Amino acid sequence: MSQTFRVDLRGIVDLLSHHLYTSPQVYARELLQNAVDAITARRTGDTHADATHAHTTHAGDTADAAPRIAIASSDTTGDGSLTISDNGIGLSEAQVHELLATIGRSSKRDDLGFARHEFMGQFGIGLLSCFMVSDAIEVTTRRTGEPTVLWHGFSDGAYAVELAPADRQREETGTTVTLRPRPGCEHLLTRRAVTGLVEHYGARLPYPITVDGEPVTGGPAPWDRPEDETEAARRARLEAYCEEVFGFAPFDVIDVATAEAGLRGVAFVLPMPANPAVPAAHRVYLKQMLLSEGAERLLPEWAFFVRCVVDTTELRPTASREALYEDSLLEATRDTLGDRLRGWLVRLSRQEPARLRAFLRVHHLGVKALALHDDDMLRLVAEFWPMETNVGPLTLAEFGERYGLLRFTPLLDEFRQLAPVAAAQGLAVLNAGYVYDAEIIDRLASADRTLEVEQLRAADLTTHLQRLDAADEQAIAPFLAVADRVLDRLGCDLLVRSFEPSGLPALYLLDEDTAFQLDVRGTREQVDDTWSAILGSFQSATAPRPRLVLNHRNPLARQVLALADPELQTMCLEGLYAQALLLGHHPLRPADTAALNQSFLGLIGRAVAGGAR
């Protein structure tokens, strides 16, 4: 006899459809998971049913019956409904109440044999997800030795349970779920839609699935290898699979596995640079059912140059079963897979150095990030990654061997400013202004105490420039008195040195600490008294100032130094100052722009006046 009950499902259905699942299409995955779990429970031996009721089995109840999942789409049923049938373990009347009325309560699943790690889903929650596409759900189920039970559920919270009449009895153990579409969801129950969803989510499942009598299968997992397949053929097949799934031809294919997580799969190395700020998205199957096409944090953050396709039996899904749950096992798996990728890089360095260099040209950021924490990767970067220097591209190993020490600048602008001058003085300098380079040099020095490292700053370069002799110093003394007044307005000091290249008339030297003090000073001039006082605590009263270094070997600089006209001296000095700023890629402050304009206009005025005479 049918009994009608009511529970408030409206809030739960809203939660599932708007907050837990990303799309109503997941109903197909949930139904497949329920069917697979039921078949798995029957084939692995249920401790609560089959043995107890073996003496009352019906025809077709043999435990070794071939597993099957059959779906009839709305194209076949004729009334717009969809059915999915399995020959799994089935449910008794009491179990229907427990599993469906309590919405998949985990303690009841334990009692009924559905809580072991072989099972993927929560039957009650999975069934309720169908309310996203259906207003009415019917479950017809029979457990071995039990009569057939009917469960009718409605999206308004009402449900009814009854023993099936004679004409609705199932001949074999198992379950059939029938969905009747909600308005606007009819298209999701059609043959075309259902076939696509089954192929998408369940094509790798171990049990045969049919849609309207037609088998739907995707064959073996991509990493599986038939006995007669050669390594070259397997590689070609995996490359074609990567192009189909991820849209690129991989630089390399790496097999990955970890026993603890029951994980097997392949990693595809990107042939083009990847943005490290965008999390890598991987294709993850859970017990051969597609869990996510965009699973993140499967690999360490530094491995953003890899895309994976894996199947796992032990990693836990989130509540929506669309992502992996962050726990200690996932963390351990991430470390193990990272070790596998690290081993691949080391193997390339030993066996295929040319391919490693090609890889580094594309993905050096990821490897350099790893080198900050891993000694093998640190040695790999030092030996194989060519860095920018003022004497041409060299690896750290080549640079150290050739020059005896690693002399570097930590800022890109500093390198551009100092590189040509340092090279002319016979100083080889590394550009460590790119991401991770300075940190790698520091770590290399810490790992190898015999390695000499020297940081070259703008202020330090003056110690390598030749001082003038006493006669030249005395000759330019009148000019220096004028220059000090001009440059003091610009917050700059003047030096005169003799250095190569002789074609460079002036050099503006500004190190990081001095630049910070200048920024603080400039900001204080633009804010109110309160903020100015706060910023004043960061400003040093004895902070060094940037230096304008005039090159006594440059003919133009010597001409300016010999000028006797104070006005012309000022204009020329302001012009050399502005040119040095521009050559050093320094930003121009309002005062600098004003000095440039005054120099430019003043010199033009003097030239025009001279021409008029």
Coordinates of C-alpha atoms in Angstrom, one line a residue:
M1 CA 0.0 0.0 0.0
S2 CA 1.3 3.4 -0.9
Q3 CA 2.1 5.9 1.8
T4 CA 2.7 9.6 1.1
F5 CA 5.3 11.6 3.1
R6 CA 6.6 15.2 2.8
V7 CA 9.9 16.8 3.5
D8 CA 11.0 20.3 2.6
L9 CA 13.2 19.9 -0.4
R10 CA 12.8 23.3 -1.9
G11 CA 15.8 24.8 -0.2
I12 CA 18.0 21.8 -1.0
V13 CA 17.0 21.8 -4.7
D14 CA 17.8 25.5 -4.8
L15 CA 21.1 24.9 -3.1
L16 CA 22.0 22.1 -5.6
S17 CA 20.9 24.0 -8.7
H18 CA 22.3 27.4 -7.9
H19 CA 25.2 26.8 -5.5
L20 CA 26.6 23.3 -5.5
Y21 CA 26.6 22.2 -9.1
T22 CA 27.8 24.4 -12.0
S23 CA 25.3 23.0 -14.5
P24 CA 22.1 21.0 -14.6
Q25 CA 23.8 18.7 -17.0
V26 CA 25.5 17.0 -14.1
Y27 CA 22.3 15.0 -13.5
A28 CA 23.6 12.5 -16.0
R29 CA 26.8 12.1 -14.1
E30 CA 25.0 11.6 -10.8
L31 CA 22.7 8.9 -12.3
L32 CA 25.7 7.1 -13.8
Q33 CA 27.5 7.3 -10.5
N34 CA 24.6 5.8 -8.7
A35 CA 24.3 3.0 -11.2
V36 CA 28.1 2.2 -11.1
D37 CA 28.1 2.2 -7.3
A38 CA 25.1 -0.2 -7.3
I39 CA 26.8 -2.6 -9.7
T40 CA 30.1 -2.4 -7.8
A41 CA 28.4 -3.1 -4.5
R42 CA 26.8 -6.2 -6.0
R43 CA 30.0 -7.5 -7.7
T44 CA 32.2 -6.9 -4.7
G45 CA 29.7 -8.7 -2.4
D46 CA 27.3 -6.9 -0.2
T47 CA 27.4 -8.0 3.5
H48 CA 23.8 -7.2 4.3
A49 CA 21.7 -8.8 1.6
D50 CA 22.8 -11.4 -0.9
A51 CA 24.1 -14.0 1.5
T52 CA 21.0 -13.7 3.7
H53 CA 18.5 -14.0 0.9
A54 CA 20.3 -16.4 -1.4
H55 CA 17.6 -19.0 -1.0
T56 CA 14.9 -16.7 -2.4
T57 CA 16.7 -15.4 -5.5
H58 CA 14.5 -14.9 -8.6
A59 CA 15.3 -15.8 -12.2
G60 CA 18.1 -13.5 -13.4
D61 CA 19.4 -12.8 -9.9
T62 CA 22.7 -14.6 -10.4
A63 CA 25.5 -12.6 -8.8
D64 CA 27.8 -13.1 -11.8
A65 CA 25.3 -11.6 -14.2
A66 CA 27.0 -9.3 -16.8
P67 CA 26.8 -5.7 -15.5
R68 CA 25.0 -3.3 -17.6
I69 CA 23.6 0.2 -17.6
A70 CA 20.9 1.0 -20.1
I71 CA 19.5 4.5 -20.7
A72 CA 16.3 5.2 -22.7
S73 CA 16.1 8.8 -23.8
S74 CA 12.9 10.8 -24.4
D75 CA 13.3 9.9 -28.1
T76 CA 12.5 6.3 -27.2
T77 CA 10.2 6.4 -24.2
G78 CA 7.6 8.5 -26.2
D79 CA 6.3 10.4 -23.2
G80 CA 9.3 12.8 -22.8
S81 CA 10.7 10.9 -19.9
L82 CA 14.2 9.4 -19.5
T83 CA 15.0 6.1 -17.7
I84 CA 18.3 4.7 -16.6
S85 CA 18.4 1.0 -15.5
D86 CA 21.2 -1.0 -13.9
N87 CA 21.5 -4.6 -12.6
G88 CA 23.2 -3.5 -9.4
I89 CA 22.5 -4.4 -5.8
G90 CA 19.1 -2.8 -5.6
L91 CA 17.3 -1.5 -2.5
S92 CA 14.7 -3.0 -0.1
E93 CA 11.7 -1.0 1.1
A94 CA 13.4 -0.1 4.4
Q95 CA 16.6 0.9 2.5
V96 CA 14.5 3.1 0.2
H97 CA 13.2 5.0 3.2
E98 CA 16.7 5.3 4.7
L99 CA 18.6 6.3 1.6
L100 CA 16.0 8.5 -0.2
A101 CA 14.1 9.9 2.7
T102 CA 17.2 10.9 4.6
I103 CA 18.9 12.3 1.5
G104 CA 22.0 10.2 1.5
R105 CA 22.9 10.4 5.2
S106 CA 26.4 9.0 5.4
S107 CA 25.8 6.8 8.6
K108 CA 22.9 5.0 6.8
R109 CA 25.2 4.4 3.8
D110 CA 27.6 2.7 6.1
D111 CA 24.9 0.4 7.3
L112 CA 23.8 -0.5 3.8
G113 CA 27.3 -1.2 2.4
F114 CA 27.7 2.0 0.3
A115 CA 30.4 3.7 2.3
R116 CA 33.5 1.8 1.2
H117 CA 36.1 3.5 -1.0
E118 CA 34.9 1.6 -4.1
F119 CA 31.9 3.8 -4.3
M120 CA 31.8 7.3 -5.7
G121 CA 28.6 9.0 -4.9
Q122 CA 25.9 9.7 -2.3
F123 CA 22.8 8.0 -3.7
G124 CA 20.3 10.3 -2.1
I125 CA 22.1 13.6 -2.9
G126 CA 22.9 12.3 -6.4
L127 CA 19.2 11.5 -7.0
L128 CA 18.1 14.9 -5.7
S129 CA 20.4 16.6 -8.2
C130 CA 17.9 15.3 -10.8
F131 CA 15.4 17.8 -9.6
M132 CA 17.4 20.4 -11.5
V133 CA 16.0 18.9 -14.7
S134 CA 12.9 17.0 -13.5
D135 CA 9.8 17.9 -11.5
A136 CA 9.0 14.2 -10.8
I137 CA 11.4 11.2 -10.2
E138 CA 10.4 7.6 -9.9
V139 CA 12.7 4.9 -8.6
T140 CA 11.8 1.2 -9.2
T141 CA 14.2 -1.1 -7.3
R142 CA 14.6 -4.6 -6.1
R143 CA 17.2 -6.1 -3.8
T144 CA 17.9 -9.8 -4.0
G145 CA 15.2 -11.8 -2.2
E146 CA 13.0 -8.7 -1.7
P147 CA 9.9 -7.5 -3.6
T148 CA 10.1 -4.6 -6.0
V149 CA 9.6 -1.2 -4.4
L150 CA 8.4 2.0 -6.0
W151 CA 9.5 5.5 -4.8
H152 CA 7.9 8.6 -6.2
G153 CA 9.5 12.0 -5.5
F154 CA 8.4 15.5 -6.4
S155 CA 10.2 18.8 -6.4
D156 CA 7.7 20.3 -3.9
G157 CA 9.0 17.9 -1.2
A158 CA 6.3 15.1 -1.4
Y159 CA 7.3 11.5 -1.9
A160 CA 5.6 8.2 -1.7
V161 CA 6.9 4.6 -1.2
E162 CA 4.9 1.5 -2.1
L163 CA 5.4 -2.1 -3.0
A164 CA 5.1 -2.5 -6.8
P165 CA 2.0 -4.1 -8.2
A166 CA 2.3 -7.3 -10.1
D167 CA 2.7 -5.6 -13.5
R168 CA 5.6 -3.4 -12.2
Q169 CA 7.7 -6.2 -10.6
R170 CA 11.4 -6.3 -11.7
E171 CA 12.5 -9.7 -12.9
E172 CA 16.1 -9.1 -11.7
T173 CA 17.9 -7.3 -9.0
G174 CA 18.7 -3.7 -9.7
T175 CA 17.2 -0.2 -10.1
T176 CA 15.5 1.9 -12.7
V177 CA 15.2 5.7 -12.3
T178 CA 12.7 7.6 -14.4
L179 CA 12.8 11.4 -14.9
R180 CA 10.0 13.5 -16.2
P181 CA 11.3 16.9 -17.5
R182 CA 10.8 20.2 -16.0
P183 CA 9.5 22.9 -18.4
G184 CA 12.5 24.2 -20.3
C185 CA 14.7 21.1 -19.7
E186 CA 13.2 18.8 -22.2
H187 CA 16.2 19.1 -24.5
L188 CA 18.5 17.7 -21.8
L189 CA 16.7 14.3 -21.9
T190 CA 16.9 13.8 -25.7
R191 CA 19.0 11.1 -27.3
R192 CA 21.6 13.5 -28.6
A193 CA 22.0 15.3 -25.3
V194 CA 22.1 12.2 -23.2
T195 CA 24.6 10.5 -25.5
G196 CA 26.9 13.5 -25.4
L197 CA 26.7 13.7 -21.6
V198 CA 27.4 9.9 -21.2
E199 CA 30.3 10.2 -23.6
H200 CA 31.6 13.2 -21.7
Y201 CA 31.3 11.9 -18.1
G202 CA 31.2 8.1 -18.4
A203 CA 33.0 6.9 -21.5
R204 CA 35.9 5.5 -19.4
L205 CA 33.6 3.6 -17.0
P206 CA 34.4 -0.1 -16.6
Y207 CA 30.7 -1.2 -17.3
P208 CA 28.9 -1.2 -20.6
I209 CA 26.5 1.6 -21.1
T210 CA 23.9 1.9 -23.9
V211 CA 21.7 4.8 -24.9
D212 CA 18.6 3.7 -26.7
G213 CA 20.2 0.4 -27.4
E214 CA 23.4 1.9 -28.8
P215 CA 26.7 1.3 -26.9
V216 CA 28.4 4.4 -25.7
T217 CA 32.1 3.9 -24.9
G218 CA 35.3 5.8 -25.2
G219 CA 37.6 2.8 -25.2
P220 CA 40.5 2.3 -22.8
A221 CA 42.0 5.2 -20.8
P222 CA 44.5 7.2 -22.9
W223 CA 47.5 6.1 -20.8
D224 CA 46.6 2.4 -21.2
R225 CA 48.8 0.6 -23.8
P226 CA 47.6 -2.4 -25.8
E227 CA 50.2 -5.3 -25.9
D228 CA 50.8 -4.9 -29.6
E229 CA 51.3 -1.1 -29.6
T230 CA 54.8 0.2 -30.1
E231 CA 56.2 3.1 -28.0
A232 CA 56.2 5.4 -31.1
A233 CA 52.5 4.5 -31.9
R234 CA 51.6 5.2 -28.2
R235 CA 53.4 8.5 -28.3
A236 CA 51.6 9.5 -31.5
R237 CA 48.2 8.5 -30.0
L238 CA 48.8 10.5 -26.8
E239 CA 49.9 13.6 -28.8
A240 CA 46.7 13.3 -30.9
Y241 CA 44.7 13.0 -27.7
C242 CA 46.4 16.1 -26.2
E243 CA 45.5 18.1 -29.3
E244 CA 41.9 17.0 -29.1
V245 CA 41.5 17.6 -25.3
F246 CA 43.8 20.6 -24.6
G247 CA 44.3 22.1 -28.1
F248 CA 48.1 21.9 -28.4
A249 CA 50.7 19.5 -29.6
P250 CA 52.8 18.7 -26.5
F251 CA 56.5 19.4 -26.2
D252 CA 56.7 16.1 -24.3
V253 CA 54.6 13.4 -22.7
I254 CA 55.4 12.1 -19.2
D255 CA 53.7 9.1 -17.5
V256 CA 52.7 9.9 -13.9
A257 CA 51.5 7.7 -11.1
T258 CA 51.3 7.5 -7.3
A259 CA 50.2 4.3 -5.6
E260 CA 49.0 6.1 -2.4
A261 CA 46.4 8.0 -4.3
G262 CA 45.6 5.2 -6.7
L263 CA 46.5 7.6 -9.5
R264 CA 47.6 6.9 -13.0
G265 CA 47.8 9.2 -16.0
V266 CA 49.9 11.4 -18.3
A267 CA 51.3 14.9 -18.1
F268 CA 51.6 16.9 -21.3
V269 CA 54.3 19.7 -21.4
L270 CA 53.1 22.9 -23.0
P271 CA 55.0 23.9 -26.2
M272 CA 54.3 27.6 -25.5
P273 CA 54.8 29.9 -22.5
A274 CA 52.1 29.7 -19.8
N275 CA 51.0 32.5 -17.5
P276 CA 52.1 31.4 -14.0
A277 CA 49.4 33.7 -12.5
V278 CA 46.6 31.5 -14.0
P279 CA 46.2 28.2 -12.2
A280 CA 46.8 25.2 -14.4
A281 CA 43.6 23.2 -15.2
H282 CA 43.8 19.4 -15.4
R283 CA 41.4 16.7 -16.5
V284 CA 40.7 14.4 -13.5
Y285 CA 38.7 11.1 -13.4
L286 CA 37.6 9.6 -10.2
K287 CA 37.3 5.8 -10.5
Q288 CA 37.0 6.3 -14.3
M289 CA 34.2 8.8 -14.0
L290 CA 35.1 12.4 -15.2
L291 CA 35.3 14.6 -12.1
S292 CA 36.5 17.8 -13.6
E293 CA 38.1 19.3 -16.8
G294 CA 39.4 22.2 -14.8
A295 CA 40.8 20.7 -11.6
E296 CA 43.4 22.9 -10.0
R297 CA 46.2 22.3 -7.5
L298 CA 46.9 18.8 -8.7
L299 CA 50.5 19.8 -9.3
P300 CA 52.9 22.2 -7.5
E301 CA 52.5 25.8 -8.4
W302 CA 55.8 25.9 -10.2
A303 CA 54.6 23.2 -12.6
F304 CA 52.3 25.6 -14.6
F305 CA 53.9 24.4 -17.8
V306 CA 52.1 21.0 -17.6
R307 CA 48.5 19.8 -18.2
C308 CA 47.5 16.4 -16.8
V309 CA 44.9 13.7 -17.5
V310 CA 44.7 11.3 -14.6
D311 CA 42.4 8.8 -12.9
T312 CA 42.4 8.4 -9.2
T313 CA 40.7 6.0 -6.8
E314 CA 41.7 7.5 -3.5
L315 CA 41.6 11.3 -3.8
R316 CA 38.5 12.8 -2.3
P317 CA 36.1 14.9 -4.3
T318 CA 34.4 18.0 -3.0
A319 CA 30.7 18.0 -2.2
S320 CA 29.8 18.8 -5.8
R321 CA 32.1 16.1 -7.1
E322 CA 33.5 18.7 -9.5
A323 CA 36.9 19.3 -7.9
L324 CA 39.4 17.6 -5.6
Y325 CA 39.2 18.1 -1.8
E326 CA 42.3 19.7 -0.3
D327 CA 43.7 17.3 2.3
S328 CA 47.0 15.6 3.3
L329 CA 46.6 13.0 0.6
L330 CA 46.2 15.5 -2.1
E331 CA 49.2 17.4 -0.7
A332 CA 51.3 14.2 -0.7
T333 CA 50.2 13.5 -4.3
R334 CA 51.1 16.9 -5.4
D335 CA 54.7 16.4 -4.0
T336 CA 55.0 13.0 -5.7
L337 CA 53.9 14.3 -9.1
G338 CA 56.3 17.2 -8.6
D339 CA 59.1 14.8 -8.0
R340 CA 58.2 13.0 -11.2
L341 CA 58.4 16.2 -13.2
R342 CA 61.7 17.2 -11.5
G343 CA 63.1 13.8 -12.5
W344 CA 62.1 14.3 -16.1
L345 CA 64.0 17.6 -16.2
V346 CA 67.1 16.0 -14.7
R347 CA 66.9 13.2 -17.2
L348 CA 66.7 15.7 -20.1
S349 CA 69.8 17.5 -18.7
R350 CA 71.8 14.3 -18.7
Q351 CA 70.5 12.6 -21.9
E352 CA 69.0 15.4 -24.1
P353 CA 70.7 18.7 -23.2
A354 CA 69.6 20.3 -26.5
R355 CA 65.9 19.5 -25.8
L356 CA 66.4 20.9 -22.3
R357 CA 67.7 24.2 -23.6
A358 CA 64.7 24.3 -26.0
F359 CA 62.4 23.7 -23.0
L360 CA 64.1 26.3 -20.9
R361 CA 63.7 28.9 -23.7
V362 CA 59.9 28.5 -23.3
H363 CA 59.4 27.6 -19.6
H364 CA 62.4 29.0 -17.7
L365 CA 60.2 30.8 -15.2
G366 CA 58.8 27.5 -13.8
V367 CA 62.2 25.9 -13.6
K368 CA 63.8 29.0 -11.9
A369 CA 61.0 29.1 -9.4
L370 CA 61.7 25.4 -8.5
A371 CA 65.4 26.2 -8.4
L372 CA 64.9 28.4 -5.4
H373 CA 64.0 25.3 -3.3
D374 CA 65.6 22.4 -5.1
D375 CA 69.3 21.7 -5.4
D376 CA 69.0 19.6 -8.6
M377 CA 67.1 22.3 -10.3
L378 CA 69.5 25.0 -9.1
R379 CA 72.4 23.1 -10.7
L380 CA 70.3 22.6 -13.8
V381 CA 69.6 26.4 -14.1
A382 CA 73.2 27.3 -13.4
E383 CA 74.5 24.9 -16.1
F384 CA 72.0 25.3 -18.8
W385 CA 70.1 28.6 -18.6
P386 CA 71.9 31.5 -20.4
M387 CA 71.5 34.8 -18.6
E388 CA 71.9 38.2 -20.1
T389 CA 75.3 39.8 -19.5
N390 CA 77.2 42.8 -20.8
V391 CA 79.5 40.4 -22.6
G392 CA 76.8 38.3 -24.3
P393 CA 74.5 35.4 -23.1
L394 CA 76.3 33.1 -20.6
T395 CA 75.2 30.5 -18.1
L396 CA 76.1 31.1 -14.5
A397 CA 78.5 28.2 -14.7
E398 CA 80.2 29.7 -17.8
F399 CA 80.3 33.2 -16.3
G400 CA 81.9 32.0 -13.1
E401 CA 84.5 29.8 -14.9
R402 CA 85.4 32.6 -17.2
Y403 CA 85.5 35.6 -14.8
G404 CA 86.1 34.0 -11.4
L405 CA 83.1 35.6 -9.7
L406 CA 79.5 36.4 -10.3
R407 CA 79.2 40.2 -10.5
F408 CA 75.6 41.2 -11.0
T409 CA 73.1 44.0 -10.8
P410 CA 69.8 43.3 -9.2
L411 CA 67.7 45.8 -11.2
L412 CA 67.0 45.8 -14.9
D413 CA 67.3 49.5 -15.3
E414 CA 70.6 49.5 -13.3
F415 CA 72.0 46.9 -15.7
R416 CA 71.0 48.9 -18.8
Q417 CA 72.6 52.0 -17.2
L418 CA 75.8 50.4 -16.1
A419 CA 76.4 47.6 -18.6
P420 CA 78.1 49.5 -21.4
V421 CA 80.3 51.5 -19.0
A422 CA 81.3 48.5 -17.0
A423 CA 82.1 46.5 -20.1
A424 CA 84.4 49.4 -21.3
Q425 CA 86.2 49.2 -18.0
G426 CA 86.7 45.5 -18.4
L427 CA 84.0 44.5 -15.8
A428 CA 81.7 41.6 -16.8
V429 CA 78.3 42.0 -15.2
L430 CA 75.2 39.7 -15.0
N431 CA 71.7 41.1 -15.4
A432 CA 69.8 39.7 -12.4
G433 CA 66.9 42.1 -12.9
Y434 CA 64.5 39.4 -14.3
V435 CA 62.2 37.3 -12.1
Y436 CA 64.1 34.9 -9.7
D437 CA 67.6 35.7 -11.1
A438 CA 69.0 37.6 -8.1
E439 CA 67.5 35.0 -5.7
I440 CA 69.1 32.2 -7.7
I441 CA 72.5 33.8 -7.6
D442 CA 72.2 34.3 -3.8
R443 CA 71.1 30.7 -3.3
L444 CA 73.9 29.4 -5.5
A445 CA 76.4 31.3 -3.4
S446 CA 74.9 29.8 -0.2
A447 CA 75.1 26.3 -1.7
D448 CA 78.7 26.7 -2.9
R449 CA 80.8 28.6 -0.4
T450 CA 83.8 28.6 -2.8
L451 CA 81.8 30.7 -5.3
E452 CA 82.5 34.5 -5.2
V453 CA 79.5 36.8 -5.7
E454 CA 79.6 40.6 -6.0
Q455 CA 76.7 42.9 -6.4
L456 CA 77.5 45.9 -8.5
R457 CA 75.5 49.0 -7.6
A458 CA 75.5 52.4 -9.4
A459 CA 77.4 54.0 -6.5
D460 CA 80.0 51.3 -6.6
L461 CA 80.8 51.9 -10.3
T462 CA 82.6 55.2 -9.6
T463 CA 85.3 53.3 -7.7
H464 CA 86.2 51.6 -11.1
L465 CA 86.4 54.9 -13.0
Q466 CA 89.7 56.8 -13.4
R467 CA 90.2 59.9 -11.4
L468 CA 91.7 63.0 -13.1
D469 CA 95.2 64.1 -12.4
A470 CA 96.0 67.2 -10.3
A471 CA 96.4 69.5 -13.3
D472 CA 93.1 68.6 -14.8
E473 CA 91.3 68.8 -11.4
Q474 CA 92.7 72.4 -11.0
A475 CA 91.6 73.4 -14.5
I476 CA 88.0 72.5 -14.0
A477 CA 87.7 74.0 -10.5
P478 CA 85.9 77.2 -11.7
F479 CA 83.3 75.1 -13.5
L480 CA 82.6 72.9 -10.5
A481 CA 81.6 75.9 -8.4
V482 CA 78.9 76.8 -10.9
A483 CA 77.9 73.1 -11.4
D484 CA 77.3 72.6 -7.7
R485 CA 74.8 75.4 -7.6
V486 CA 73.0 74.1 -10.7
L487 CA 72.8 70.5 -9.7
D488 CA 71.9 71.2 -6.1
R489 CA 68.5 72.5 -7.3
L490 CA 68.0 69.1 -9.0
G491 CA 69.1 67.1 -5.9
C492 CA 72.2 65.7 -7.6
D493 CA 76.0 65.7 -7.1
L494 CA 78.7 66.1 -9.7
L495 CA 81.7 64.0 -10.3
V496 CA 84.2 64.2 -13.2
R497 CA 86.0 61.0 -14.2
S498 CA 87.8 59.6 -17.2
F499 CA 86.2 56.4 -18.5
E500 CA 85.2 54.5 -21.6
P501 CA 83.3 54.5 -23.8
S502 CA 84.6 58.0 -24.7
G503 CA 81.5 58.6 -26.8
L504 CA 79.4 58.9 -23.7
P505 CA 79.5 62.4 -22.3
A506 CA 77.7 61.9 -19.0
L507 CA 76.4 59.1 -16.8
Y508 CA 73.6 59.4 -14.2
L509 CA 74.2 57.0 -11.3
L510 CA 71.2 56.2 -9.0
D511 CA 71.1 53.1 -6.8
E512 CA 68.0 51.5 -5.3
D513 CA 68.4 53.1 -1.8
T514 CA 68.9 56.5 -3.2
A515 CA 65.9 56.1 -5.6
F516 CA 63.7 55.2 -2.6
Q517 CA 64.8 58.3 -0.7
L518 CA 64.0 60.5 -3.8
D519 CA 60.6 58.9 -4.0
V520 CA 59.9 59.7 -0.4
R521 CA 61.1 63.2 -0.7
G522 CA 59.0 63.8 -3.9
T523 CA 55.9 62.4 -2.2
R524 CA 56.3 64.6 0.9
E525 CA 56.2 67.6 -1.3
Q526 CA 52.8 66.6 -2.7
V527 CA 50.9 65.5 0.5
D528 CA 49.5 67.3 3.5
D529 CA 51.5 68.0 6.7
T530 CA 50.2 64.9 8.5
W531 CA 51.3 62.5 5.7
S532 CA 54.5 64.4 5.2
A533 CA 55.4 63.9 8.8
I534 CA 54.7 60.2 8.6
L535 CA 56.8 59.8 5.4
G536 CA 59.5 61.8 7.1
S537 CA 60.2 58.9 9.4
F538 CA 61.3 56.9 6.3
Q539 CA 63.7 59.6 5.1
S540 CA 67.3 59.7 6.1
A541 CA 68.9 63.0 6.9
T542 CA 72.2 61.8 5.5
A543 CA 70.8 59.9 2.5
P544 CA 73.2 59.8 -0.5
R545 CA 72.2 61.7 -3.6
P546 CA 72.4 60.6 -7.2
R547 CA 75.5 61.5 -9.1
L548 CA 76.0 63.0 -12.5
V549 CA 79.4 61.8 -13.8
L550 CA 81.0 63.9 -16.6
N551 CA 83.3 61.9 -18.8
H552 CA 86.6 63.8 -19.2
R553 CA 87.5 61.6 -22.2
N554 CA 84.5 62.8 -24.1
P555 CA 85.3 65.9 -26.4
L556 CA 81.9 67.5 -25.8
A557 CA 82.2 67.1 -22.0
R558 CA 85.7 68.7 -22.0
Q559 CA 84.3 71.6 -24.0
V560 CA 81.6 72.2 -21.5
L561 CA 84.1 71.9 -18.6
A562 CA 86.2 74.6 -20.3
L563 CA 83.4 77.1 -20.7
A564 CA 83.9 80.5 -18.9
D565 CA 80.3 81.9 -19.4
P566 CA 78.2 80.9 -16.3
E567 CA 74.9 81.2 -18.2
L568 CA 76.2 78.9 -21.0
Q569 CA 77.7 76.6 -18.4
T570 CA 74.3 76.2 -16.7
M571 CA 72.4 75.5 -20.0
C572 CA 75.0 72.9 -21.2
L573 CA 75.1 71.2 -17.8
E574 CA 71.3 71.0 -17.6
G575 CA 71.3 69.5 -21.1
L576 CA 73.9 66.9 -20.2
Y577 CA 72.0 66.1 -17.1
A578 CA 68.7 65.5 -19.0
Q579 CA 70.5 63.4 -21.6
A580 CA 72.0 61.2 -19.0
L581 CA 68.6 60.7 -17.4
L582 CA 67.1 59.6 -20.8
L583 CA 70.0 57.3 -21.6
G584 CA 69.7 55.6 -18.3
H585 CA 65.9 55.1 -18.8
H586 CA 65.1 57.2 -15.7
P587 CA 61.7 59.0 -15.4
L588 CA 61.8 62.8 -15.7
R589 CA 60.4 64.7 -12.7
P590 CA 58.8 68.1 -13.3
A591 CA 62.0 69.8 -12.2
D592 CA 64.0 67.6 -14.7
T593 CA 61.6 68.5 -17.5
A594 CA 61.9 72.2 -16.7
A595 CA 65.7 71.9 -16.7
L596 CA 65.6 70.2 -20.1
N597 CA 63.3 72.9 -21.6
Q598 CA 65.5 75.7 -20.2
S599 CA 68.6 74.2 -21.6
F600 CA 67.0 73.4 -25.0
L601 CA 65.4 76.8 -25.4
G602 CA 68.4 78.7 -24.0
L603 CA 70.9 77.1 -26.3
I604 CA 68.6 77.7 -29.3
G605 CA 68.2 81.3 -28.2
R606 CA 72.0 81.7 -28.0
A607 CA 72.5 80.1 -31.4
V608 CA 69.8 82.3 -33.0
A609 CA 71.3 85.4 -31.5
G610 CA 74.8 84.5 -32.6
G611 CA 73.5 83.8 -36.2
A612 CA 71.7 87.2 -36.3
R613 CA 75.0 88.9 -35.6

